mmCIF file of C-alpha atoms in Angstrom:
data_model
loop_
_atom_site.group_PDB
_atom_site.id
_atom_site.type_symbol
_atom_site.label_atom_id
_atom_site.label_comp_id
_atom_site.label_asym_id
_atom_site.label_seq_id
_atom_site.Cartn_x
_atom_site.Cartn_y
_atom_site.Cartn_z
ATOM 1 C CA MET Q 960 -32.759 27.125 -1.671
ATOM 2 C CA ALA Q 961 -34.733 26.602 -4.838
ATOM 3 C CA ALA Q 962 -31.681 25.083 -6.497
ATOM 4 C CA GLU Q 963 -31.114 22.803 -3.541
ATOM 5 C CA HIS Q 964 -34.701 21.684 -3.677
ATOM 6 C CA LYS Q 965 -34.432 20.986 -7.407
ATOM 7 C CA LEU Q 966 -31.323 18.923 -6.792
ATOM 8 C CA GLU Q 967 -33.039 16.821 -4.184
ATOM 9 C CA THR Q 968 -35.976 16.384 -6.474
ATOM 10 C CA ALA Q 969 -33.657 15.295 -9.244
ATOM 11 C CA PHE Q 970 -32.204 12.447 -7.273
ATOM 12 C CA ALA Q 971 -35.459 11.446 -5.711
ATOM 13 C CA SER Q 972 -36.778 10.914 -9.208
ATOM 14 C CA VAL Q 973 -37.532 7.375 -10.230
ATOM 15 C CA ILE Q 974 -37.038 8.268 -13.891
ATOM 16 C CA PRO Q 975 -33.264 8.559 -14.497
ATOM 17 C CA GLU Q 976 -33.404 10.796 -17.570
ATOM 18 C CA GLU Q 977 -35.786 13.202 -15.925
ATOM 19 C CA GLY Q 978 -33.701 13.271 -12.798
ATOM 20 C CA LEU Q 979 -30.596 14.021 -14.769
ATOM 21 C CA ALA Q 980 -32.252 16.724 -16.826
ATOM 22 C CA ALA Q 981 -33.429 18.396 -13.645
ATOM 23 C CA PHE Q 982 -29.935 18.202 -12.213
ATOM 24 C CA LEU Q 983 -28.369 19.772 -15.274
ATOM 25 C CA SER Q 984 -30.881 22.578 -15.320
ATOM 26 C CA VAL Q 985 -29.683 23.362 -11.819
ATOM 27 C CA THR Q 986 -26.009 23.295 -12.721
ATOM 28 C CA VAL Q 987 -26.446 26.140 -15.219
ATOM 29 C CA SER Q 988 -28.064 28.292 -12.585
ATOM 30 C CA ASP Q 989 -25.945 31.032 -11.028
ATOM 31 C CA ALA Q 990 -27.533 30.319 -7.703
ATOM 32 C CA PHE Q 991 -26.327 26.767 -7.778
ATOM 33 C CA ALA Q 992 -22.767 27.380 -6.585
ATOM 34 C CA ASP Q 993 -23.962 28.948 -3.324
ATOM 35 C CA SER Q 994 -26.687 26.499 -2.590
ATOM 36 C CA TRP Q 995 -24.329 23.623 -3.361
ATOM 37 C CA ARG Q 996 -22.395 24.268 -0.173
ATOM 38 C CA LEU Q 997 -25.560 23.703 1.843
ATOM 39 C CA PHE Q 998 -26.294 20.403 0.234
ATOM 40 C CA THR Q 999 -25.520 17.529 2.543
ATOM 41 C CA LEU Q 1000 -24.578 14.731 0.146
ATOM 42 C CA PRO Q 1001 -20.805 14.361 -0.346
ATOM 43 C CA GLU Q 1002 -19.964 15.288 -3.936
ATOM 44 C CA ARG Q 1003 -18.413 11.923 -4.717
ATOM 45 C CA ALA Q 1004 -21.551 10.085 -3.635
ATOM 46 C CA LEU Q 1005 -23.593 12.516 -5.653
ATOM 47 C CA TYR Q 1006 -21.376 11.949 -8.653
ATOM 48 C CA ASP Q 1007 -21.850 8.180 -8.328
ATOM 49 C CA ARG Q 1008 -25.603 8.623 -8.200
ATOM 50 C CA LEU Q 1009 -25.526 10.984 -11.115
ATOM 51 C CA THR Q 1010 -23.549 8.651 -13.349
ATOM 52 C CA GLN Q 1011 -25.771 5.773 -12.295
ATOM 53 C CA ALA Q 1012 -28.878 7.796 -13.118
ATOM 54 C CA SER Q 1013 -27.534 9.005 -16.436
ATOM 55 C CA LYS Q 1014 -26.695 5.665 -18.039
ATOM 56 C CA GLY Q 1015 -27.516 5.777 -21.718
ATOM 57 C CA VAL Q 1016 -27.597 9.557 -21.879
ATOM 58 C CA GLU Q 1017 -24.021 9.928 -23.048
ATOM 59 C CA LYS Q 1018 -24.090 13.561 -24.047
ATOM 60 C CA LEU Q 1019 -25.461 14.733 -20.745
ATOM 61 C CA THR Q 1020 -23.167 12.456 -18.776
ATOM 62 C CA LEU Q 1021 -20.106 13.982 -20.408
ATOM 63 C CA ARG Q 1022 -21.342 17.422 -19.477
ATOM 64 C CA ALA Q 1023 -21.903 16.310 -15.922
ATOM 65 C CA ARG Q 1024 -18.463 14.726 -15.739
ATOM 66 C CA ALA Q 1025 -16.864 17.957 -16.905
ATOM 67 C CA TRP Q 1026 -18.781 19.859 -14.282
ATOM 68 C CA PHE Q 1027 -17.589 17.570 -11.498
ATOM 69 C CA ALA Q 1028 -14.009 17.537 -12.759
ATOM 70 C CA ASP Q 1029 -13.718 21.221 -11.927
ATOM 71 C CA ARG Q 1030 -14.911 20.842 -8.375
ATOM 72 C CA PRO Q 1031 -12.691 19.384 -5.652
ATOM 73 C CA LEU Q 1032 -14.037 17.426 -2.745
ATOM 74 C CA PRO Q 1033 -13.875 19.224 0.582
ATOM 75 C CA PHE Q 1034 -10.585 18.100 2.151
ATOM 76 C CA ASP Q 1035 -12.360 16.376 5.029
ATOM 77 C CA SER Q 1036 -13.982 14.125 2.461
ATOM 78 C CA TYR Q 1037 -10.569 13.031 1.164
ATOM 79 C CA VAL Q 1038 -9.476 12.248 4.707
ATOM 80 C CA ARG Q 1039 -12.630 10.263 5.352
ATOM 81 C CA HIS Q 1040 -12.237 8.321 2.098
ATOM 82 C CA ILE Q 1041 -8.589 7.551 2.883
ATOM 83 C CA HIS Q 1042 -9.506 6.354 6.383
ATOM 84 C CA GLU Q 1043 -12.209 4.115 4.955
ATOM 85 C CA SER Q 1044 -9.933 2.680 2.286
ATOM 86 C CA ILE Q 1045 -7.274 1.744 4.850
ATOM 87 C CA GLN Q 1046 -9.848 0.238 7.177
ATOM 88 C CA GLN Q 1047 -11.157 -1.886 4.333
ATOM 89 C CA GLU Q 1048 -7.778 -3.027 3.031
ATOM 90 C CA PRO Q 1049 -4.329 -2.908 4.653
ATOM 91 C CA VAL Q 1050 -1.556 -1.062 2.837
ATOM 92 C CA LEU Q 1051 0.724 -3.838 1.597
ATOM 93 C CA ASP Q 1052 4.009 -3.247 -0.179
ATOM 94 C CA GLY Q 1053 3.786 -3.904 -3.898
ATOM 95 C CA THR Q 1054 0.002 -4.044 -3.977
ATOM 96 C CA ASN Q 1055 -2.166 -1.254 -5.347
ATOM 97 C CA HIS Q 1056 -4.410 0.401 -2.790
ATOM 98 C CA ALA Q 1057 -7.535 2.497 -3.201
ATOM 99 C CA GLY Q 1058 -5.984 5.153 -0.957
ATOM 100 C CA GLN Q 1059 -3.304 5.940 -3.560
ATOM 101 C CA SER Q 1060 -5.619 7.640 -6.008
ATOM 102 C CA ILE Q 1061 -7.517 9.475 -3.264
ATOM 103 C CA LEU Q 1062 -4.272 10.794 -1.822
ATOM 104 C CA SER Q 1063 -2.986 11.714 -5.252
ATOM 105 C CA GLU Q 1064 -6.177 13.609 -6.019
ATOM 106 C CA ALA Q 1065 -6.066 15.372 -2.648
ATOM 107 C CA PHE Q 1066 -2.537 16.591 -3.427
ATOM 108 C CA LYS Q 1067 -3.517 17.668 -6.890
ATOM 109 C CA ARG Q 1068 -6.556 19.646 -5.838
ATOM 110 C CA GLU Q 1069 -5.832 20.783 -2.280
ATOM 111 C CA SER Q 1070 -2.060 20.685 -2.108
ATOM 112 C CA ALA Q 1071 -1.561 23.316 0.599
ATOM 113 C CA VAL Q 1072 -4.124 21.694 2.897
ATOM 114 C CA ALA Q 1073 -2.735 18.226 2.144
ATOM 115 C CA ASP Q 1074 0.769 19.419 3.019
ATOM 116 C CA ARG Q 1075 -0.309 20.708 6.409
ATOM 117 C CA TRP Q 1076 -2.499 17.703 7.125
ATOM 118 C CA ILE Q 1077 0.223 15.151 6.442
ATOM 119 C CA LEU Q 1078 2.861 16.990 8.422
ATOM 120 C CA ALA Q 1079 0.510 17.296 11.411
ATOM 121 C CA LEU Q 1080 -0.385 13.621 11.078
ATOM 122 C CA ILE Q 1081 3.250 12.530 11.127
ATOM 123 C CA ARG Q 1082 3.879 14.666 14.218
ATOM 124 C CA ASP Q 1083 0.927 13.141 16.071
ATOM 125 C CA PRO Q 1084 2.171 10.073 17.989
ATOM 126 C CA SER Q 1085 -1.381 8.897 18.635
ATOM 127 C CA GLN Q 1086 -1.849 8.308 14.901
ATOM 128 C CA ALA Q 1087 1.512 6.717 14.138
ATOM 129 C CA SER Q 1088 0.214 3.595 12.430
ATOM 130 C CA PHE Q 1089 -2.240 5.455 10.200
ATOM 131 C CA ALA Q 1090 0.352 8.111 9.408
ATOM 132 C CA ALA Q 1091 2.877 5.425 8.472
ATOM 133 C CA ASP Q 1092 0.319 3.910 6.090
ATOM 134 C CA ILE Q 1093 -0.212 7.336 4.526
ATOM 135 C CA LEU Q 1094 3.524 7.819 4.092
ATOM 136 C CA ARG Q 1095 3.826 4.362 2.520
ATOM 137 C CA LEU Q 1096 1.124 5.366 0.035
ATOM 138 C CA LEU Q 1097 2.930 8.631 -0.663
ATOM 139 C CA CYS Q 1098 6.045 6.601 -1.545
ATOM 140 C CA ARG Q 1099 4.179 5.380 -4.608
ATOM 141 C CA PHE Q 1100 4.118 8.751 -6.295
ATOM 142 C CA ARG Q 1101 6.299 11.809 -6.034
ATOM 143 C CA PRO Q 1102 4.400 14.481 -4.150
ATOM 144 C CA ARG Q 1103 5.376 18.147 -4.010
ATOM 145 C CA SER Q 1104 8.865 19.603 -3.986
ATOM 146 C CA ALA Q 1105 12.163 18.097 -2.864
ATOM 147 C CA ASP Q 1106 12.143 20.491 0.118
ATOM 148 C CA TRP Q 1107 8.724 19.267 1.200
ATOM 149 C CA ARG Q 1108 9.759 15.631 0.863
ATOM 150 C CA ARG Q 1109 12.847 16.364 2.946
ATOM 151 C CA THR Q 1110 10.730 17.921 5.710
ATOM 152 C CA ILE Q 1111 8.443 14.902 5.704
ATOM 153 C CA VAL Q 1112 11.322 12.404 5.919
ATOM 154 C CA GLU Q 1113 13.179 14.390 8.605
ATOM 155 C CA THR Q 1114 10.028 14.628 10.711
ATOM 156 C CA ALA Q 1115 9.120 10.962 10.271
ATOM 157 C CA LEU Q 1116 12.627 9.783 11.153
ATOM 158 C CA GLN Q 1117 12.337 11.587 14.506
ATOM 159 C CA SER Q 1118 9.198 9.662 15.408
ATOM 160 C CA PRO Q 1119 9.306 7.266 18.353
ATOM 161 C CA SER Q 1120 7.200 4.882 16.273
ATOM 162 C CA ILE Q 1121 9.157 2.171 14.498
ATOM 163 C CA GLU Q 1122 6.397 1.968 11.865
ATOM 164 C CA MET Q 1123 6.817 5.636 11.080
ATOM 165 C CA ARG Q 1124 10.611 5.473 10.843
ATOM 166 C CA ASP Q 1125 10.288 2.392 8.663
ATOM 167 C CA ALA Q 1126 7.988 4.311 6.316
ATOM 168 C CA ALA Q 1127 10.428 7.236 6.323
ATOM 169 C CA ILE Q 1128 13.299 5.013 5.201
ATOM 170 C CA GLN Q 1129 11.060 3.529 2.529
ATOM 171 C CA ALA Q 1130 10.288 7.055 1.352
ATOM 172 C CA VAL Q 1131 14.010 7.677 0.918
ATOM 173 C CA GLU Q 1132 14.292 4.393 -0.977
ATOM 174 C CA SER Q 1133 11.378 5.173 -3.304
ATOM 175 C CA TRP Q 1134 11.815 8.913 -3.863
ATOM 176 C CA ALA Q 1135 15.601 8.546 -4.126
ATOM 177 C CA ASP Q 1136 16.292 12.283 -3.823
ATOM 178 C CA ARG Q 1137 19.952 13.106 -3.279
ATOM 179 C CA GLU Q 1138 19.027 15.381 -0.348
ATOM 180 C CA LEU Q 1139 17.203 12.511 1.311
ATOM 181 C CA VAL Q 1140 20.301 10.328 1.118
ATOM 182 C CA CYS Q 1141 22.092 12.940 3.240
ATOM 183 C CA VAL Q 1142 19.207 12.992 5.724
ATOM 184 C CA LEU Q 1143 19.215 9.206 6.057
ATOM 185 C CA ARG Q 1144 22.990 9.108 6.371
ATOM 186 C CA GLY Q 1145 22.718 11.474 9.336
ATOM 187 C CA HIS Q 1146 20.005 9.433 11.044
ATOM 188 C CA ASP Q 1147 20.993 7.345 14.066
ATOM 189 C CA GLU Q 1148 18.521 4.465 13.967
ATOM 190 C CA PRO Q 1149 18.164 2.607 17.269
ATOM 191 C CA ASP Q 1150 16.389 -0.478 15.916
ATOM 192 C CA ARG Q 1151 18.763 -3.070 14.458
ATOM 193 C CA PHE Q 1152 16.392 -4.271 11.731
ATOM 194 C CA LEU Q 1153 15.748 -0.745 10.531
ATOM 195 C CA SER Q 1154 19.393 0.313 10.757
ATOM 196 C CA ASP Q 1155 20.320 -2.654 8.538
ATOM 197 C CA TYR Q 1156 17.551 -1.634 6.140
ATOM 198 C CA ALA Q 1157 18.720 1.980 6.079
ATOM 199 C CA ALA Q 1158 22.309 0.892 5.426
ATOM 200 C CA GLN Q 1159 21.201 -1.285 2.505
ATOM 201 C CA VAL Q 1160 19.069 1.532 1.066
ATOM 202 C CA LEU Q 1161 22.081 3.850 1.204
ATOM 203 C CA ARG Q 1162 24.211 1.246 -0.571
ATOM 204 C CA ASP Q 1163 21.490 0.762 -3.205
ATOM 205 C CA LEU Q 1164 21.200 4.491 -3.840
ATOM 206 C CA ASP Q 1165 24.968 4.995 -3.884
ATOM 207 C CA GLU Q 1166 25.218 2.335 -6.586
ATOM 208 C CA GLY Q 1167 22.576 4.216 -8.546
ATOM 209 C CA MET X 707 16.947 -31.523 7.466
ATOM 210 C CA SER X 708 13.688 -29.757 8.354
ATOM 211 C CA GLN X 709 11.853 -27.952 5.605
ATOM 212 C CA PHE X 710 10.929 -24.309 5.940
ATOM 213 C CA LEU X 711 7.875 -22.388 4.835
ATOM 214 C CA ALA X 712 8.236 -18.751 3.766
ATOM 215 C CA ARG X 713 5.663 -16.004 3.443
ATOM 216 C CA GLY X 714 5.769 -12.310 2.703
ATOM 217 C CA VAL X 715 4.832 -10.054 5.619
ATOM 218 C CA SER X 716 4.894 -6.369 6.549
ATOM 219 C CA ALA X 717 7.630 -6.361 9.181
ATOM 220 C CA ALA X 718 6.772 -2.938 10.548
ATOM 221 C CA LYS X 719 3.232 -4.051 11.405
ATOM 222 C CA TRP X 720 4.692 -6.801 13.612
ATOM 223 C CA LYS X 721 7.388 -4.625 15.110
ATOM 224 C CA GLY X 722 5.107 -1.644 15.765
ATOM 225 C CA ARG X 723 3.685 -3.032 19.018
ATOM 226 C CA ILE X 724 1.511 -0.030 19.793
ATOM 227 C CA ASN X 725 0.010 -0.433 23.278
ATOM 228 C CA ILE X 726 1.143 -4.049 23.638
ATOM 229 C CA GLN X 727 4.062 -5.738 25.364
ATOM 230 C CA ARG X 728 7.093 -7.207 23.656
ATOM 231 C CA HIS X 729 5.980 -10.830 24.134
ATOM 232 C CA GLU X 730 2.440 -10.180 22.872
ATOM 233 C CA VAL X 731 1.261 -10.794 19.307
ATOM 234 C CA PRO X 732 0.353 -7.588 17.434
ATOM 235 C CA ALA X 733 -3.126 -7.691 15.926
ATOM 236 C CA ASP X 734 -2.000 -5.156 13.296
ATOM 237 C CA GLY X 735 0.381 -7.770 11.905
ATOM 238 C CA VAL X 736 -2.281 -10.473 11.910
ATOM 239 C CA GLY X 737 -4.783 -8.168 10.205
ATOM 240 C CA ALA X 738 -2.307 -7.184 7.514
ATOM 241 C CA ASP X 739 -0.536 -10.446 6.775
ATOM 242 C CA LEU X 740 -2.571 -13.431 7.944
ATOM 243 C CA ARG X 741 -5.852 -12.898 6.116
ATOM 244 C CA SER X 742 -6.946 -16.389 5.205
ATOM 245 C CA SER X 743 -9.124 -17.619 2.388
ATOM 246 C CA ASN X 744 -10.913 -20.961 2.713
ATOM 247 C CA ASN X 745 -9.247 -21.094 6.141
ATOM 248 C CA ALA X 746 -5.927 -21.512 4.366
ATOM 249 C CA LEU X 747 -2.779 -19.421 3.974
ATOM 250 C CA SER X 748 -0.278 -19.508 1.160
ATOM 251 C CA PHE X 749 3.388 -20.289 1.894
ATOM 252 C CA TRP X 750 6.419 -21.313 -0.163
ATOM 253 C CA LEU X 751 8.909 -24.072 0.565
ATOM 254 C CA CYS X 752 12.412 -22.738 1.007
ATOM 255 C CA ASP X 753 15.835 -23.373 2.437
ATOM 256 C CA PRO X 754 16.737 -20.169 4.300
ATOM 257 C CA THR X 755 20.400 -21.180 4.456
ATOM 258 C CA GLU X 756 20.522 -20.760 0.677
ATOM 259 C CA GLN X 757 20.360 -17.218 -0.665
ATOM 260 C CA ARG X 758 19.073 -18.507 -4.000
ATOM 261 C CA SER X 759 16.188 -20.273 -2.291
ATOM 262 C CA LEU X 760 15.059 -17.069 -0.576
ATOM 263 C CA GLU X 761 15.428 -15.179 -3.833
ATOM 264 C CA ASP X 762 13.172 -17.739 -5.505
ATOM 265 C CA VAL X 763 10.445 -16.895 -2.982
ATOM 266 C CA VAL X 764 11.004 -13.191 -3.609
ATOM 267 C CA LEU X 765 10.667 -13.842 -7.330
ATOM 268 C CA VAL X 766 7.344 -15.665 -7.101
ATOM 269 C CA LEU X 767 5.917 -13.009 -4.785
ATOM 270 C CA ALA X 768 7.228 -10.076 -6.817
ATOM 271 C CA SER X 769 6.002 -11.573 -10.090
ATOM 272 C CA THR X 770 2.365 -11.209 -9.038
ATOM 273 C CA ARG X 771 2.622 -7.734 -7.515
ATOM 274 C CA ASP X 772 1.350 -4.470 -8.952
ATOM 275 C CA GLN X 773 4.524 -2.511 -8.205
ATOM 276 C CA VAL X 774 8.177 -3.157 -7.482
ATOM 277 C CA GLN X 775 8.640 -2.501 -3.788
ATOM 278 C CA ARG X 776 10.585 -4.086 -0.935
ATOM 279 C CA ILE X 777 9.614 -7.558 0.309
ATOM 280 C CA ASP X 778 9.856 -8.880 3.857
ATOM 281 C CA LEU X 779 10.129 -12.667 4.101
ATOM 282 C CA ILE X 780 9.705 -14.732 7.231
ATOM 283 C CA TRP X 781 10.114 -18.479 7.444
ATOM 284 C CA LEU X 782 8.794 -21.100 9.830
ATOM 285 C CA SER X 783 9.812 -24.699 10.335
ATOM 286 C CA ALA X 784 7.360 -27.058 8.599
ATOM 287 C CA ASP X 785 7.606 -29.362 11.620
ATOM 288 C CA GLU X 786 6.625 -26.510 13.933
ATOM 289 C CA VAL X 787 3.605 -25.703 11.780
ATOM 290 C CA ALA X 788 2.563 -29.354 11.515
ATOM 291 C CA GLY X 789 2.802 -29.496 15.312
ATOM 292 C CA MET X 790 -0.024 -26.950 15.465
ATOM 293 C CA SER X 791 -2.320 -29.483 13.731
ATOM 294 C CA ILE X 792 -2.336 -27.282 10.653
ATOM 295 C CA GLY X 793 -2.571 -29.156 7.359
ATOM 296 C CA LEU X 794 0.270 -28.816 4.837
ATOM 297 C CA GLU X 795 -1.117 -29.277 1.351
ATOM 298 C CA ARG X 796 1.116 -29.108 -1.712
ATOM 299 C CA THR X 797 -0.754 -27.135 -4.364
ATOM 300 C CA LEU X 798 0.551 -25.569 -7.540
ATOM 301 C CA GLY X 799 1.263 -21.860 -7.144
ATOM 302 C CA ALA X 800 -0.494 -19.424 -9.451
ATOM 303 C CA THR X 801 2.430 -17.209 -10.475
ATOM 304 C CA PRO X 802 4.031 -16.435 -13.838
ATOM 305 C CA VAL X 803 7.153 -18.314 -12.677
ATOM 306 C CA SER X 804 6.086 -21.780 -13.775
ATOM 307 C CA SER X 805 9.375 -23.418 -12.800
ATOM 308 C CA LEU X 806 8.809 -22.503 -9.135
ATOM 309 C CA ASN X 807 5.069 -22.989 -8.756
ATOM 310 C CA HIS X 808 5.590 -26.543 -7.465
ATOM 311 C CA LYS X 809 7.142 -25.053 -4.317
ATOM 312 C CA HIS X 810 3.828 -23.619 -3.239
ATOM 313 C CA ILE X 811 2.152 -25.028 -0.159
ATOM 314 C CA ASP X 812 -1.163 -24.213 1.484
ATOM 315 C CA LEU X 813 -1.516 -24.223 5.247
ATOM 316 C CA THR X 814 -5.048 -25.542 5.677
ATOM 317 C CA GLY X 815 -7.698 -25.995 8.341
ATOM 318 C CA ILE X 816 -6.759 -22.825 10.169
ATOM 319 C CA ASP X 817 -9.285 -22.034 12.883
ATOM 320 C CA LEU X 818 -8.926 -19.191 15.365
ATOM 321 C CA SER X 819 -6.855 -21.150 17.882
ATOM 322 C CA ARG X 820 -4.466 -22.377 15.162
ATOM 323 C CA LEU X 821 -4.270 -18.870 13.728
ATOM 324 C CA PHE X 822 -3.322 -17.616 17.174
ATOM 325 C CA ARG X 823 -0.460 -20.125 17.421
ATOM 326 C CA LEU X 824 0.645 -19.453 13.869
ATOM 327 C CA ALA X 825 0.625 -15.703 14.513
ATOM 328 C CA GLY X 826 2.764 -16.294 17.587
ATOM 329 C CA SER X 827 5.315 -18.106 15.440
ATOM 330 C CA VAL X 828 5.314 -15.338 12.843
ATOM 331 C CA ALA X 829 5.829 -12.756 15.602
ATOM 332 C CA GLU X 830 8.758 -14.792 16.934
ATOM 333 C CA ALA X 831 10.227 -15.064 13.437
ATOM 334 C CA VAL X 832 10.026 -11.289 12.994
ATOM 335 C CA GLU X 833 11.573 -10.599 16.384
ATOM 336 C CA GLY X 834 14.220 -13.292 15.934
ATOM 337 C CA ASN X 835 16.429 -14.030 12.986
ATOM 338 C CA ARG X 836 13.939 -15.770 10.710
ATOM 339 C CA ILE X 837 13.209 -12.662 8.684
ATOM 340 C CA ARG X 838 14.903 -11.084 5.708
ATOM 341 C CA ARG X 839 14.085 -7.818 4.003
ATOM 342 C CA PHE X 840 14.830 -7.421 0.305
ATOM 343 C CA THR X 841 15.017 -3.787 -0.751
ATOM 344 C CA GLU X 842 13.264 -2.370 -3.789
ATOM 345 C CA LYS X 843 16.493 -2.474 -5.780
ATOM 346 C CA GLN X 844 17.186 -6.077 -4.805
ATOM 347 C CA VAL X 845 13.660 -7.090 -5.796
ATOM 348 C CA LEU X 846 14.068 -5.282 -9.104
ATOM 349 C CA GLU X 847 17.334 -7.096 -9.823
ATOM 350 C CA ILE X 848 15.824 -10.493 -8.982
ATOM 351 C CA LEU X 849 12.912 -9.809 -11.338
ATOM 352 C CA ALA X 850 15.114 -8.485 -14.129
ATOM 353 C CA ASN X 851 17.508 -11.434 -13.902
ATOM 354 C CA ALA X 852 14.573 -13.842 -14.027
ATOM 355 C CA VAL X 853 13.268 -12.150 -17.171
ATOM 356 C CA GLN X 854 16.692 -12.269 -18.780
ATOM 357 C CA GLN X 855 16.991 -15.955 -17.935
ATOM 358 C CA ASP X 856 13.491 -16.652 -19.307
ATOM 359 C CA LEU X 857 12.263 -17.831 -15.904
ATOM 360 C CA VAL X 858 9.379 -15.421 -16.339
ATOM 361 C CA LEU X 859 7.965 -13.725 -19.418
ATOM 362 C CA ALA X 860 8.053 -9.938 -19.163
ATOM 363 C CA LYS X 861 4.573 -9.721 -20.656
ATOM 364 C CA SER X 862 3.190 -11.752 -17.755
ATOM 365 C CA LEU X 863 4.249 -9.057 -15.275
ATOM 366 C CA LYS X 864 2.155 -6.025 -14.387
ATOM 367 C CA PRO X 865 2.733 -2.984 -16.653
ATOM 368 C CA SER X 866 4.241 -0.824 -13.919
ATOM 369 C CA VAL X 867 6.660 -3.625 -13.026
ATOM 370 C CA ILE X 868 7.806 -4.021 -16.636
ATOM 371 C CA GLU X 869 8.176 -0.262 -16.911
ATOM 372 C CA LYS X 870 10.345 -0.126 -13.814
ATOM 373 C CA ILE X 871 12.584 -2.928 -15.047
ATOM 374 C CA GLN X 872 12.998 -1.154 -18.378
ATOM 375 C CA ARG X 873 13.592 2.200 -16.706
ATOM 376 C CA GLY X 874 16.369 0.589 -14.683
ATOM 377 C CA SER X 875 18.035 -0.199 -18.023
ATOM 378 C CA ILE X 876 18.225 -3.803 -16.988
ATOM 379 C CA LEU X 877 16.122 -4.870 -19.928
ATOM 380 C CA PRO X 878 16.043 -3.493 -23.447
ATOM 381 C CA ALA X 879 13.068 -1.136 -23.840
#
């Protein structure tokens, strides 16, 4: 609790350098790791405040950055950040989106949890639109293994949501795995617009 | 012959229709694709009967994007839009494709009631046959051809777009 108190004191400080110094004295404490979990500020917000407070103290800032780089956000924080980013800005094809880097980081740091979360999201019909946005963001990098990508596409193609199936076909188009071509070829798409799209994607991928 | 006005949309957001009826206008589509600035929306003049004309619109849109991805185009009749008391103002487009920037047109003076009517027309275009989807590969080819023909300078495109064109071996690295 002493460490937690010191941390609070650090950020309540009106003198940035002093606040930072207090923070860093806490980070070297063995007790810090345990008390950290009790601290209520999300780590990202804390990081922002830290870097803001440490302007002009380059050496200490680098040390602080290194410290944060080793510590993942709790997965719920990633989910919250992704939700917020999509609420603030729609996911538009061809346009960078803040959710990309959050999702990428979530996969990098909490891959097993991210795997389960995304699969559950895609299976939840009440979240079809949000899940489709997530899948469209995933199309922009190449997450996990080919087997995992296949499971994601197969599951999304079975969705009753046209948005979700659309995102699934886009995933095949972007990831361009040979196994996914077979999955798409076996898909019987009821919507005319999407079936035309799927057929064109298959032609594109066949042509290499 | 009537002129047509094209704009990029996210077809799935208009087709999704979660908790609304077929004839109703999806707010998800409006929120994603009809976000105005200065009460105006950007469109491009086109002739949808000409493949090249639609590809020109794809080119101007793709040339300003961060990544090469599919593009959904819808088009509306200029007469239909003018009938909504929406202003049609020819303004120079701000894209790296200088030879096509003169085809840019702003729809101006869009208040909520005009936006509602415009959104209805976009929804009809998506549900009808006034929509065309260009796949990622098609967009890439249109961009690469334009670079080869000096319609657009490669250096004016976003780095990830240039990289993708080069990776596709369409341009020399």
